[in-house]
PDB file of C-alpha atoms in Angstrom:
ATOM      1  CA  MET A   1      -7.200   9.617  56.315  1.00  0.00           C
ATOM      2  CA  ILE A   2      -8.326   6.626  54.236  1.00  0.00           C
ATOM      3  CA  ALA A   3      -7.777   7.106  50.509  1.00  0.00           C
ATOM      4  CA  PHE A   4     -10.582   5.507  48.502  1.00  0.00           C
ATOM      5  CA  GLY A   5     -12.162   6.579  45.248  1.00  0.00           C
ATOM      6  CA  VAL A   6     -15.909   7.158  45.321  1.00  0.00           C
ATOM      7  CA  LEU A   7     -17.804   5.027  42.799  1.00  0.00           C
ATOM      8  CA  GLY A   8     -21.089   6.653  43.729  1.00  0.00           C
ATOM      9  CA  ILE A   9     -23.371   3.701  44.448  1.00  0.00           C
ATOM     10  CA  SER A  10     -26.036   5.271  46.594  1.00  0.00           C
ATOM     11  CA  VAL A  11     -28.318   3.801  49.213  1.00  0.00           C
ATOM     12  CA  GLY A  12     -31.933   4.861  48.923  1.00  0.00           C
ATOM     13  CA  CYS A  13     -32.438   8.303  47.414  1.00  0.00           C
ATOM     14  CA  SER A  14     -29.818  10.068  49.526  1.00  0.00           C
ATOM     15  CA  HIS A  15     -26.073  10.417  49.100  1.00  0.00           C
ATOM     16  CA  ALA A  16     -25.584  10.498  52.857  1.00  0.00           C
ATOM     17  CA  VAL A  17     -24.522   6.818  52.829  1.00  0.00           C
ATOM     18  CA  LEU A  18     -22.614   5.368  49.872  1.00  0.00           C
ATOM     19  CA  LEU A  19     -21.195   1.952  49.090  1.00  0.00           C
ATOM     20  CA  THR A  20     -18.118   3.416  47.430  1.00  0.00           C
ATOM     21  CA  HIS A  21     -16.192   0.198  46.761  1.00  0.00           C
ATOM     22  CA  GLU A  22     -17.565  -3.328  46.599  1.00  0.00           C
ATOM     23  CA  THR A  23     -15.871  -6.696  46.273  1.00  0.00           C
ATOM     24  CA  GLY A  24     -17.262 -10.207  46.552  1.00  0.00           C
ATOM     25  CA  GLN A  25     -16.146 -10.343  50.193  1.00  0.00           C
ATOM     26  CA  GLY A  26     -16.536  -6.788  51.453  1.00  0.00           C
ATOM     27  CA  GLY A  27     -16.123  -3.186  50.501  1.00  0.00           C
ATOM     28  CA  VAL A  28     -16.106   0.386  51.735  1.00  0.00           C
ATOM     29  CA  VAL A  29     -19.136   2.314  52.966  1.00  0.00           C
ATOM     30  CA  THR A  30     -18.911   6.071  53.526  1.00  0.00           C
ATOM     31  CA  TYR A  31     -21.304   8.447  55.234  1.00  0.00           C
ATOM     32  CA  LEU A  32     -21.680  12.149  55.950  1.00  0.00           C
ATOM     33  CA  PHE A  33     -20.964  13.587  59.386  1.00  0.00           C
ATOM     34  CA  LYS A  34     -20.646  16.968  61.071  1.00  0.00           C
ATOM     35  CA  GLU A  35     -18.200  17.540  63.907  1.00  0.00           C
ATOM     36  CA  ASP A  36     -20.647  19.775  65.759  1.00  0.00           C
ATOM     37  CA  LYS A  37     -23.409  17.138  65.476  1.00  0.00           C
ATOM     38  CA  GLY A  38     -21.639  14.298  67.281  1.00  0.00           C
ATOM     39  CA  GLY A  39     -18.812  13.668  64.849  1.00  0.00           C
ATOM     40  CA  PRO A  40     -18.567  10.445  62.850  1.00  0.00           C
ATOM     41  CA  MET A  41     -19.595   8.180  65.731  1.00  0.00           C
ATOM     42  CA  GLY A  42     -22.648  10.276  66.599  1.00  0.00           C
ATOM     43  CA  SER A  43     -23.826  10.797  63.022  1.00  0.00           C
ATOM     44  CA  PRO A  44     -27.353   9.537  62.353  1.00  0.00           C
ATOM     45  CA  HIS A  45     -25.991   8.209  59.035  1.00  0.00           C
ATOM     46  CA  ARG A  46     -23.632   5.798  60.832  1.00  0.00           C
ATOM     47  CA  ARG A  47     -26.570   3.573  61.731  1.00  0.00           C
ATOM     48  CA  ASP A  48     -27.590   3.403  58.049  1.00  0.00           C
ATOM     49  CA  ALA A  49     -24.008   2.641  57.004  1.00  0.00           C
ATOM     50  CA  LEU A  50     -23.779  -0.253  59.473  1.00  0.00           C
ATOM     51  CA  LYS A  51     -27.185  -1.540  58.324  1.00  0.00           C
ATOM     52  CA  LEU A  52     -25.903  -1.584  54.730  1.00  0.00           C
ATOM     53  CA  ILE A  53     -22.842  -3.587  55.816  1.00  0.00           C
ATOM     54  CA  GLU A  54     -25.052  -6.024  57.745  1.00  0.00           C
ATOM     55  CA  GLU A  55     -27.253  -6.514  54.661  1.00  0.00           C
ATOM     56  CA  LYS A  56     -24.196  -7.285  52.538  1.00  0.00           C
ATOM     57  CA  CYS A  57     -22.713  -9.578  55.209  1.00  0.00           C
ATOM     58  CA  PRO A  58     -25.559 -11.537  56.866  1.00  0.00           C
ATOM     59  CA  SER A  59     -23.036 -13.886  58.553  1.00  0.00           C
ATOM     60  CA  GLY A  60     -21.176 -10.960  60.133  1.00  0.00           C
ATOM     61  CA  TYR A  61     -18.255  -8.763  59.169  1.00  0.00           C
ATOM     62  CA  ILE A  62     -14.871  -7.492  60.307  1.00  0.00           C
ATOM     63  CA  VAL A  63     -13.966  -3.793  60.135  1.00  0.00           C
ATOM     64  CA  LEU A  64     -10.532  -3.604  58.531  1.00  0.00           C
ATOM     65  CA  LYS A  65     -10.131   0.143  58.988  1.00  0.00           C
ATOM     66  CA  ASP A  66     -12.179   3.263  59.381  1.00  0.00           C
ATOM     67  CA  GLY A  67     -11.421   6.936  59.154  1.00  0.00           C
ATOM     68  CA  GLU A  68     -12.152  10.197  57.404  1.00  0.00           C
ATOM     69  CA  VAL A  69     -12.230  10.073  53.612  1.00  0.00           C
ATOM     70  CA  GLN A  70     -12.242  12.868  51.046  1.00  0.00           C
ATOM     71  CA  GLY A  71     -15.442  14.876  51.389  1.00  0.00           C
ATOM     72  CA  TYR A  72     -16.817  17.478  49.048  1.00  0.00           C
ATOM     73  CA  SER A  73     -17.291  21.192  48.656  1.00  0.00           C
ATOM     74  CA  SER A  74     -19.515  23.177  46.356  1.00  0.00           C
ATOM     75  CA  MET A  75     -20.182  26.815  45.630  1.00  0.00           C
ATOM     76  CA  PHE A  76     -23.645  28.369  45.753  1.00  0.00           C
ATOM     77  CA  SER A  77     -25.262  31.704  45.044  1.00  0.00           C
ATOM     78  CA  VAL A  78     -28.476  32.890  46.696  1.00  0.00           C
ATOM     79  CA  GLY A  79     -29.822  36.380  46.069  1.00  0.00           C
ATOM     80  CA  GLY A  80     -26.466  37.620  44.849  1.00  0.00           C
ATOM     81  CA  ALA A  81     -24.585  36.285  47.899  1.00  0.00           C
ATOM     82  CA  GLU A  82     -22.072  33.542  47.217  1.00  0.00           C
ATOM     83  CA  GLY A  83     -20.822  30.908  49.591  1.00  0.00           C
ATOM     84  CA  GLU A  84     -19.281  27.491  49.893  1.00  0.00           C
ATOM     85  CA  VAL A  85     -20.770  24.346  51.424  1.00  0.00           C
ATOM     86  CA  SER A  86     -18.514  21.499  52.463  1.00  0.00           C
ATOM     87  CA  GLY A  87     -19.257  18.025  53.737  1.00  0.00           C
ATOM     88  CA  ARG A  88     -17.114  15.559  55.609  1.00  0.00           C
ATOM     89  CA  ARG A  89     -17.337  11.799  55.060  1.00  0.00           C
ATOM     90  CA  TRP A  90     -16.305   8.852  57.224  1.00  0.00           C
ATOM     91  CA  GLY A  91     -15.346   5.535  55.632  1.00  0.00           C
ATOM     92  CA  ILE A  92     -15.605   1.974  56.940  1.00  0.00           C
ATOM     93  CA  GLU A  93     -13.644  -0.706  55.096  1.00  0.00           C
ATOM     94  CA  PHE A  94     -15.062  -4.140  55.921  1.00  0.00           C
ATOM     95  CA  ARG A  95     -14.741  -7.832  55.028  1.00  0.00           C
ATOM     96  CA  CYS A  96     -17.566 -10.331  55.352  1.00  0.00           C
ATOM     97  CA  LYS A  97     -16.986 -13.382  57.546  1.00  0.00           C
TER      98      LYS A  97
END
């Protein structure tokens, strides 16, 4: 598991893809995934995460490491029934060429 703090810079109006750490030469992008929906490699958000990296690094990039990062969980109540929703995130640490 990669241990990175989430700064919360969002892409577009969704929190599905986040640039969670940025430096002058790279950073960390995280995105939501579900194991039963293709896992991290099959997530539709992976494409958006890679697009964000490509926009930051027009001359190309190197993936330094990738792996699951801390996700989230939240409680909800609907019609008197309570439950918990959890999300898993995948992180890609990269450096621009």
